[in-house]
Amino acid sequence: MFKDDLFAGRRVLVTGGGTGLGLAMAERLAGLGAELHLCGRRLPVLDEAAGMLRGRHGAKVATHAVDIRDAAAVDAMMETIWSEHGPLDCLVNNAAGNFISRTEDLSPNGFHAISDIVFRGTFYATQAAGKRWIRDGHPGSVLSIVVTWVWTGSPFVVPSAMSKAGVDAMTKSLAVQWGRHGIRCNAIAPGVIPTEGAGSRLRPQDSQQDQLSAQNPTGRLGQPQDIGNLAAFLLAPDNTWINGQTIALDGGDHLANGAYFTQYLDWGDAEWQAARERIAARNAADRAGRTVNAPASSAAGAD
Ligand code: HXC
């Protein structure tokens, strides 16, 4: 689909790039010659991903243990990249947090846990890259991962839906504001592309994958290469006039079926309790592997 060296000499930061969709995009770009920077909260996970990218693609890869909820840490990471490697060419805002919950059951901390990552953290990363691009007169490209619920809304993931809608608004706004600096901002709104991190927090009772495949107009769910290919297209160096767009990548699913998670409207207390316990176990395992956390002043629920 692309020239093998399409991204040769290009430097790309993927937030949350150690796993899931972030790693899928990083791998596609590494295969096309990009230098990759991966950031996340679990350094061993990032380093394992980096090793894989080096082994399979001979890519140059650096890792950064950073929680994007920490604005100062995000800025320090950008400074390290700029001073030790050189300016970024592309930023992929992929890092996210999410879990299903009845909105009436959410604590303020629960709301912050998601919105501080998705809404604020995405802004911190975008601003830290953008201000350096503008200062240096260096063109740049921002690609943010949202979800089709920026159009449909979605029950039971309201903090995520609100935050992703904010990222969609940022994409359109900065496309206009920063276009004159040679900075493009676009977004991908994927449908269901199964990953362990999202599946364990959004469909914690059973996989439902057969039903989701059957109801998709294309008869299948997304695959990592679907998002890798679209990311490569949108970030491609010669692709300089697509700006301010959020592109659905879901096989037409949201047009056919609308919002996700309406099946949970039937759940009662027992199902929600079971889901909460399984999500809590998954979150605890994740936390145990983290090598950085947001500082108390910006951690979930601190204000
Ligand atoms: C209600 C919950 C909860 C649940 C956590 N909380 N899980 N409340 N129901 N199931 C509450 C906790 O009780 C706590 O509030 C607060 O949230 C913070 O919880 P922590 O576990 O301490 O938070 P933290 O360690 O900061 O973890 C953040 C996280 C976690 C968002 C909760 O899930 C995470 O780090 N996720 C990253 C990976 C991820 O989520 N990937 C999926 C992305 S999918 P109290 O009041 O008790 O202190 C996505 C959309 C894709 O983005 C869509 C595809 C179709």
CSV table of C-alpha atoms and ligand atoms in Angstrom, one decimal:
chain,number,residue,atom,x,y,z
A,1,MET,CA,0.0,0.0,0.0
A,2,PHE,CA,2.9,2.4,0.7
A,3,LYS,CA,6.5,2.9,-0.4
A,4,ASP,CA,8.8,1.0,2.1
A,5,ASP,CA,10.7,4.2,3.0
A,6,LEU,CA,7.7,6.5,3.2
A,7,PHE,CA,8.7,7.6,6.8
A,8,ALA,CA,12.5,7.4,6.5
A,9,GLY,CA,13.9,10.3,8.5
A,10,ARG,CA,10.6,11.0,10.2
A,11,ARG,CA,10.4,11.1,14.0
A,12,VAL,CA,7.0,10.0,15.5
A,13,LEU,CA,5.9,10.0,19.2
A,14,VAL,CA,3.0,7.6,20.0
A,15,THR,CA,1.5,8.1,23.4
A,16,GLY,CA,0.5,4.8,25.0
A,17,GLY,CA,2.5,3.2,22.3
A,18,GLY,CA,3.6,0.1,24.2
A,19,THR,CA,0.4,-1.9,23.7
A,20,GLY,CA,-2.9,-2.2,21.7
A,21,LEU,CA,-3.7,0.3,19.0
A,22,GLY,CA,-0.8,2.5,19.8
A,23,LEU,CA,1.7,-0.3,19.2
A,24,ALA,CA,-0.2,-1.3,16.0
A,25,MET,CA,0.3,2.2,14.6
A,26,ALA,CA,3.9,2.3,15.9
A,27,GLU,CA,4.7,-1.0,14.1
A,28,ARG,CA,3.2,0.2,10.8
A,29,LEU,CA,5.2,3.4,10.9
A,30,ALA,CA,8.4,1.6,12.0
A,31,GLY,CA,7.9,-0.8,9.0
A,32,LEU,CA,7.9,2.3,6.8
A,33,GLY,CA,11.2,3.6,8.2
A,34,ALA,CA,10.1,6.0,11.0
A,35,GLU,CA,12.1,6.7,14.1
A,36,LEU,CA,9.7,5.9,17.0
A,37,HIS,CA,9.3,7.3,20.4
A,38,LEU,CA,6.9,5.4,22.7
A,39,CYS,CA,5.6,6.8,26.0
A,40,GLY,CA,3.5,5.2,28.7
A,41,ARG,CA,3.4,4.4,32.4
A,42,ARG,CA,5.0,1.0,32.3
A,43,LEU,CA,8.6,1.1,31.2
A,44,PRO,CA,9.1,-2.7,31.0
A,45,VAL,CA,6.1,-2.9,28.6
A,46,LEU,CA,7.5,0.0,26.5
A,47,ASP,CA,10.9,-1.6,26.4
A,48,GLU,CA,9.5,-4.9,25.3
A,49,ALA,CA,7.6,-3.2,22.5
A,50,ALA,CA,10.7,-1.3,21.5
A,51,GLY,CA,12.7,-4.5,21.3
A,52,MET,CA,10.0,-6.0,19.1
A,53,LEU,CA,10.1,-3.0,16.7
A,54,ARG,CA,13.9,-3.1,16.5
A,55,GLY,CA,14.0,-6.9,16.0
A,56,ARG,CA,11.2,-7.0,13.3
A,57,HIS,CA,11.9,-3.7,11.5
A,58,GLY,CA,15.4,-2.6,12.4
A,59,ALA,CA,13.7,0.6,13.7
A,60,LYS,CA,15.3,3.2,15.8
A,61,VAL,CA,13.1,3.4,18.9
A,62,ALA,CA,13.3,5.3,22.2
A,63,THR,CA,11.0,4.8,25.2
A,64,HIS,CA,9.8,7.4,27.8
A,65,ALA,CA,8.2,6.5,31.1
A,66,VAL,CA,5.7,9.4,31.3
A,67,ASP,CA,2.1,9.7,32.6
A,68,ILE,CA,0.5,12.1,30.3
A,69,ARG,CA,-1.7,13.4,33.1
A,70,ASP,CA,1.5,15.1,34.3
A,71,ALA,CA,1.9,18.3,32.2
A,72,ALA,CA,5.4,19.0,33.4
A,73,ALA,CA,6.5,15.4,32.7
A,74,VAL,CA,5.1,15.7,29.2
A,75,ASP,CA,6.9,18.9,28.6
A,76,ALA,CA,10.2,17.4,29.9
A,77,MET,CA,9.8,14.4,27.6
A,78,MET,CA,9.4,16.7,24.6
A,79,GLU,CA,12.5,18.7,25.7
A,80,THR,CA,14.4,15.4,25.9
A,81,ILE,CA,13.2,14.3,22.4
A,82,TRP,CA,14.0,17.7,20.8
A,83,SER,CA,17.5,18.1,22.5
A,84,GLU,CA,18.7,14.5,22.3
A,85,HIS,CA,17.1,13.3,19.1
A,86,GLY,CA,15.7,16.2,17.1
A,87,PRO,CA,12.3,17.6,16.4
A,88,LEU,CA,9.3,15.4,16.1
A,89,ASP,CA,7.5,15.3,12.8
A,90,CYS,CA,4.4,13.6,14.0
A,91,LEU,CA,2.5,13.2,17.3
A,92,VAL,CA,0.0,10.3,17.7
A,93,ASN,CA,-2.4,11.0,20.6
A,94,ASN,CA,-3.3,7.4,21.4
A,95,ALA,CA,-3.1,7.1,25.2
A,96,ALA,CA,-6.5,6.7,26.8
A,97,GLY,CA,-8.3,5.3,29.8
A,98,ASN,CA,-11.8,4.0,30.0
A,99,PHE,CA,-14.1,1.6,31.8
A,100,ILE,CA,-17.9,1.0,31.6
A,101,SER,CA,-19.9,2.2,34.6
A,102,ARG,CA,-23.4,3.5,35.3
A,103,THR,CA,-22.8,7.3,35.4
A,104,GLU,CA,-24.8,7.6,38.6
A,105,ASP,CA,-22.2,5.2,40.3
A,106,LEU,CA,-19.1,7.2,39.3
A,107,SER,CA,-17.1,9.0,42.0
A,108,PRO,CA,-15.4,12.3,41.1
A,109,ASN,CA,-12.1,10.3,41.1
A,110,GLY,CA,-13.6,7.9,38.6
A,111,PHE,CA,-14.5,10.8,36.3
A,112,HIS,CA,-11.1,12.3,36.7
A,113,ALA,CA,-9.3,9.0,36.1
A,114,ILE,CA,-10.6,9.0,32.5
A,115,SER,CA,-10.9,12.7,31.7
A,116,ASP,CA,-7.4,13.6,33.1
A,117,ILE,CA,-5.8,11.1,30.6
A,118,VAL,CA,-8.0,11.6,27.6
A,119,PHE,CA,-9.0,15.3,27.7
A,120,ARG,CA,-6.2,16.9,29.6
A,121,GLY,CA,-3.3,14.6,28.8
A,122,THR,CA,-4.1,14.8,25.0
A,123,PHE,CA,-4.0,18.6,25.3
A,124,TYR,CA,-0.7,18.6,27.2
A,125,ALA,CA,1.0,16.5,24.6
A,126,THR,CA,-0.4,18.4,21.7
A,127,GLN,CA,0.5,21.8,23.1
A,128,ALA,CA,4.0,20.7,24.1
A,129,ALA,CA,4.7,19.5,20.5
A,130,GLY,CA,2.9,22.4,18.8
A,131,LYS,CA,4.6,25.2,20.6
A,132,ARG,CA,8.0,23.8,19.7
A,133,TRP,CA,7.0,23.3,16.0
A,134,ILE,CA,5.8,26.9,15.9
A,135,ARG,CA,8.9,28.2,17.7
A,136,ASP,CA,11.2,26.3,15.3
A,137,GLY,CA,9.2,26.9,12.1
A,138,HIS,CA,9.1,23.1,11.8
A,139,PRO,CA,6.0,21.5,10.2
A,140,GLY,CA,4.2,18.9,12.2
A,141,SER,CA,1.2,16.6,12.1
A,142,VAL,CA,-1.0,15.6,15.0
A,143,LEU,CA,-3.2,12.5,14.8
A,144,SER,CA,-5.6,11.9,17.7
A,145,ILE,CA,-7.5,8.7,18.3
A,146,VAL,CA,-11.1,9.3,19.3
A,147,VAL,CA,-14.1,6.9,18.9
A,148,THR,CA,-17.2,7.0,16.8
A,149,TRP,CA,-19.1,8.1,19.9
A,150,VAL,CA,-17.9,11.6,19.2
A,151,TRP,CA,-20.9,11.5,16.8
A,152,THR,CA,-23.3,9.1,18.6
A,153,GLY,CA,-22.5,9.6,22.2
A,154,SER,CA,-22.4,6.4,24.2
A,155,PRO,CA,-24.1,5.3,27.4
A,156,PHE,CA,-22.0,3.9,30.2
A,157,VAL,CA,-18.8,5.6,29.1
A,158,VAL,CA,-19.8,9.2,29.6
A,159,PRO,CA,-16.4,10.5,30.8
A,160,SER,CA,-14.8,9.0,27.8
A,161,ALA,CA,-17.5,10.3,25.4
A,162,MET,CA,-17.2,13.8,26.8
A,163,SER,CA,-13.4,13.7,26.7
A,164,LYS,CA,-13.2,12.3,23.2
A,165,ALA,CA,-15.7,14.9,22.0
A,166,GLY,CA,-13.3,17.5,23.4
A,167,VAL,CA,-10.4,16.0,21.5
A,168,ASP,CA,-12.5,16.1,18.3
A,169,ALA,CA,-13.1,19.8,19.0
A,170,MET,CA,-9.4,20.4,19.6
A,171,THR,CA,-8.6,18.7,16.3
A,172,LYS,CA,-10.9,21.0,14.3
A,173,SER,CA,-9.9,24.1,16.2
A,174,LEU,CA,-6.2,23.7,15.9
A,175,ALA,CA,-6.4,22.7,12.3
A,176,VAL,CA,-7.6,26.3,11.7
A,177,GLN,CA,-5.3,28.0,14.2
A,178,TRP,CA,-2.1,26.1,13.4
A,179,GLY,CA,-2.6,25.4,9.7
A,180,ARG,CA,-0.6,28.5,8.8
A,181,HIS,CA,2.4,27.0,10.7
A,182,GLY,CA,2.4,23.9,8.6
A,183,ILE,CA,0.8,21.9,11.4
A,184,ARG,CA,-2.1,19.6,10.4
A,185,CYS,CA,-4.4,18.0,13.0
A,186,ASN,CA,-6.6,15.0,12.2
A,187,ALA,CA,-8.3,12.2,14.1
A,188,ILE,CA,-9.3,8.6,13.6
A,189,ALA,CA,-12.5,7.4,15.1
A,190,PRO,CA,-12.1,3.6,15.3
A,191,GLY,CA,-14.9,1.1,15.9
A,192,VAL,CA,-14.2,-2.1,17.7
A,193,ILE,CA,-10.6,-3.2,17.0
A,194,PRO,CA,-10.2,-5.8,19.8
A,195,THR,CA,-7.3,-5.2,22.2
A,196,GLU,CA,-6.8,-6.7,25.7
A,197,GLY,CA,-6.7,-3.3,27.5
A,198,ALA,CA,-10.0,-2.0,26.0
A,199,GLY,CA,-11.8,-5.4,26.0
A,200,SER,CA,-11.2,-6.1,29.7
A,201,ARG,CA,-12.7,-2.7,30.7
A,202,LEU,CA,-15.5,-2.3,28.2
A,203,ARG,CA,-16.7,-5.9,27.6
A,204,PRO,CA,-15.7,-7.5,30.9
A,205,GLN,CA,-18.4,-10.2,31.0
A,206,ASP,CA,-18.0,-12.0,27.7
A,207,SER,CA,-16.3,-11.1,24.5
A,208,GLN,CA,-19.4,-10.7,22.3
A,209,GLN,CA,-17.1,-10.7,19.4
A,210,ASP,CA,-19.2,-13.0,17.2
A,211,GLN,CA,-22.3,-10.8,17.6
A,212,LEU,CA,-20.3,-7.6,17.0
A,213,SER,CA,-18.7,-9.0,13.8
A,214,ALA,CA,-22.1,-10.2,12.5
A,215,GLN,CA,-23.7,-6.8,13.0
A,216,ASN,CA,-20.9,-4.9,11.3
A,217,PRO,CA,-21.7,-4.1,7.6
A,218,THR,CA,-18.4,-5.7,6.5
A,219,GLY,CA,-19.0,-8.8,8.6
A,220,ARG,CA,-15.9,-8.4,10.7
A,221,LEU,CA,-14.2,-6.4,13.5
A,222,GLY,CA,-11.2,-4.1,13.0
A,223,GLN,CA,-7.7,-5.4,12.8
A,224,PRO,CA,-4.4,-3.7,13.9
A,225,GLN,CA,-3.4,-3.2,10.3
A,226,ASP,CA,-6.6,-1.2,9.6
A,227,ILE,CA,-5.6,1.5,12.0
A,228,GLY,CA,-1.9,1.2,11.1
A,229,ASN,CA,-2.6,1.9,7.4
A,230,LEU,CA,-4.9,4.8,8.0
A,231,ALA,CA,-2.5,6.4,10.5
A,232,ALA,CA,0.3,6.0,7.9
A,233,PHE,CA,-1.9,7.6,5.2
A,234,LEU,CA,-2.9,10.6,7.3
A,235,LEU,CA,0.7,11.2,8.6
A,236,ALA,CA,2.4,10.6,5.2
A,237,PRO,CA,4.8,13.5,4.4
A,238,ASP,CA,3.2,14.4,1.1
A,239,ASN,CA,-0.3,14.4,2.5
A,240,THR,CA,-0.4,18.1,3.3
A,241,TRP,CA,-4.0,19.1,2.7
A,242,ILE,CA,-6.1,16.8,4.8
A,243,ASN,CA,-6.6,19.0,7.9
A,244,GLY,CA,-9.2,19.1,10.7
A,245,GLN,CA,-10.8,15.8,9.8
A,246,THR,CA,-12.1,13.0,12.0
A,247,ILE,CA,-12.3,9.9,9.9
A,248,ALA,CA,-14.4,6.9,11.0
A,249,LEU,CA,-12.7,3.5,10.7
A,250,ASP,CA,-15.4,1.1,11.6
A,251,GLY,CA,-16.6,-0.7,8.5
A,252,GLY,CA,-19.7,1.5,8.6
A,253,ASP,CA,-20.7,0.2,12.0
A,254,HIS,CA,-21.9,3.4,13.6
A,255,LEU,CA,-24.0,4.2,10.6
A,256,ALA,CA,-25.7,0.8,10.9
A,257,ASN,CA,-25.9,0.4,14.6
A,258,GLY,CA,-25.3,3.8,16.3
A,259,ALA,CA,-24.0,4.0,19.9
A,260,TYR,CA,-22.1,1.2,21.6
A,261,PHE,CA,-23.1,-0.5,24.9
A,262,THR,CA,-26.9,-0.1,24.6
A,263,GLN,CA,-27.0,-3.8,25.5
A,264,TYR,CA,-26.0,-2.8,29.0
A,265,LEU,CA,-29.3,-1.0,29.5
A,266,ASP,CA,-30.6,-4.4,30.5
A,267,TRP,CA,-28.1,-5.0,33.2
A,268,GLY,CA,-29.1,-4.9,36.9
A,269,ASP,CA,-27.0,-4.5,40.1
A,270,ALA,CA,-25.5,-8.0,40.0
A,271,GLU,CA,-24.1,-7.5,36.5
A,272,TRP,CA,-22.7,-4.1,37.3
A,273,GLN,CA,-21.1,-5.4,40.5
A,274,ALA,CA,-19.5,-8.3,38.6
A,275,ALA,CA,-18.2,-6.0,35.9
A,276,ARG,CA,-16.8,-3.6,38.5
A,277,GLU,CA,-14.9,-6.4,40.2
A,278,ARG,CA,-13.4,-7.7,37.0
A,279,ILE,CA,-12.4,-4.2,35.9
A,280,ALA,CA,-10.9,-3.4,39.4
A,281,ALA,CA,-8.8,-6.6,39.2
A,282,ARG,CA,-7.5,-5.5,35.7
A,283,ASN,CA,-6.8,-2.0,36.9
A,284,ALA,CA,-4.9,-3.3,39.9
A,285,ALA,CA,-2.7,-5.5,37.8
A,286,ASP,CA,-2.0,-2.6,35.5
A,287,ARG,CA,-1.1,-0.3,38.4
A,288,ALA,CA,1.3,-2.9,39.8
A,289,GLY,CA,3.3,-2.8,36.6
A,290,ARG,CA,3.5,1.0,36.5
A,291,THR,CA,6.9,2.7,36.8
A,292,VAL,CA,5.5,6.3,36.9
A,293,ASN,CA,2.3,7.9,38.1
A,294,ALA,CA,0.8,11.4,37.8
A,295,PRO,CA,1.9,13.7,40.7
A,296,ALA,CA,-0.7,14.1,43.5
A,297,SER,CA,-1.5,17.6,42.2
A,298,SER,CA,-2.8,16.4,38.9
A,299,ALA,CA,-3.7,12.8,39.7
A,300,ALA,CA,-7.3,11.7,39.3
A,301,GLY,CA,-9.6,13.4,41.9
A,302,ALA,CA,-6.9,15.6,43.4
A,303,ASP,CA,-9.1,18.7,42.9
B,1,HXC,C1,-16.6,2.7,38.8
B,1,HXC,C2,-14.3,2.8,38.8
B,1,HXC,C3,-14.2,1.7,38.1
B,1,HXC,C4,-15.4,1.0,37.7
B,1,HXC,C5,-12.2,2.5,38.5
B,1,HXC,N1,-13.1,3.3,39.1
B,1,HXC,N2,-12.8,1.5,37.8
B,1,HXC,N3,-15.5,3.3,39.2
B,1,HXC,N4,-16.5,1.5,38.0
B,1,HXC,N5,-15.3,-0.1,36.9
B,1,HXC,C6,-12.7,4.4,39.9
B,1,HXC,C7,-12.0,4.0,41.2
B,1,HXC,O1,-12.9,3.5,42.1
B,1,HXC,C8,-11.3,5.3,41.6
B,1,HXC,O2,-12.3,6.2,42.2
B,1,HXC,C9,-11.0,5.9,40.3
B,1,HXC,O3,-11.8,5.3,39.3
B,1,HXC,C10,-9.6,5.8,39.9
B,1,HXC,O4,-9.3,4.4,39.8
B,1,HXC,P1,-7.8,3.8,39.7
B,1,HXC,O5,-7.9,2.4,39.3
B,1,HXC,O6,-7.1,4.2,40.9
B,1,HXC,O7,-7.3,4.8,38.5
B,1,HXC,P2,-5.9,4.7,37.8
B,1,HXC,O8,-5.0,3.7,38.4
B,1,HXC,O9,-5.5,6.1,37.6
B,1,HXC,O10,-6.3,4.0,36.4
B,1,HXC,C11,-7.0,4.8,35.4
B,1,HXC,C12,-8.1,4.0,34.7
B,1,HXC,C13,-7.5,2.6,34.2
B,1,HXC,C14,-8.7,4.8,33.6
B,1,HXC,C15,-9.1,3.6,35.7
B,1,HXC,O11,-8.6,1.9,33.6
B,1,HXC,C16,-6.4,2.8,33.2
B,1,HXC,O12,-5.3,3.2,33.5
B,1,HXC,N6,-6.7,2.5,31.9
B,1,HXC,C17,-5.7,2.6,30.8
B,1,HXC,C18,-5.9,1.7,29.7
B,1,HXC,C19,-7.4,1.7,29.2
B,1,HXC,O13,-8.3,2.0,30.0
B,1,HXC,N7,-7.6,1.2,28.0
B,1,HXC,C20,-8.9,1.2,27.4
B,1,HXC,C21,-9.1,2.4,26.6
B,1,HXC,S1,-10.5,2.1,25.6
B,1,HXC,P3,-12.3,6.3,43.9
B,1,HXC,O14,-13.4,7.3,44.1
B,1,HXC,O15,-12.7,4.9,44.4
B,1,HXC,O16,-11.0,6.7,44.3
B,1,HXC,C22,-10.9,3.6,25.0
B,1,HXC,C23,-12.0,3.6,24.0
B,1,HXC,C24,-12.0,2.6,22.9
B,1,HXC,O17,-10.4,4.6,25.3
B,1,HXC,C25,-13.3,2.3,22.3
B,1,HXC,C26,-13.3,1.3,21.3
B,1,HXC,C27,-14.7,1.0,20.7
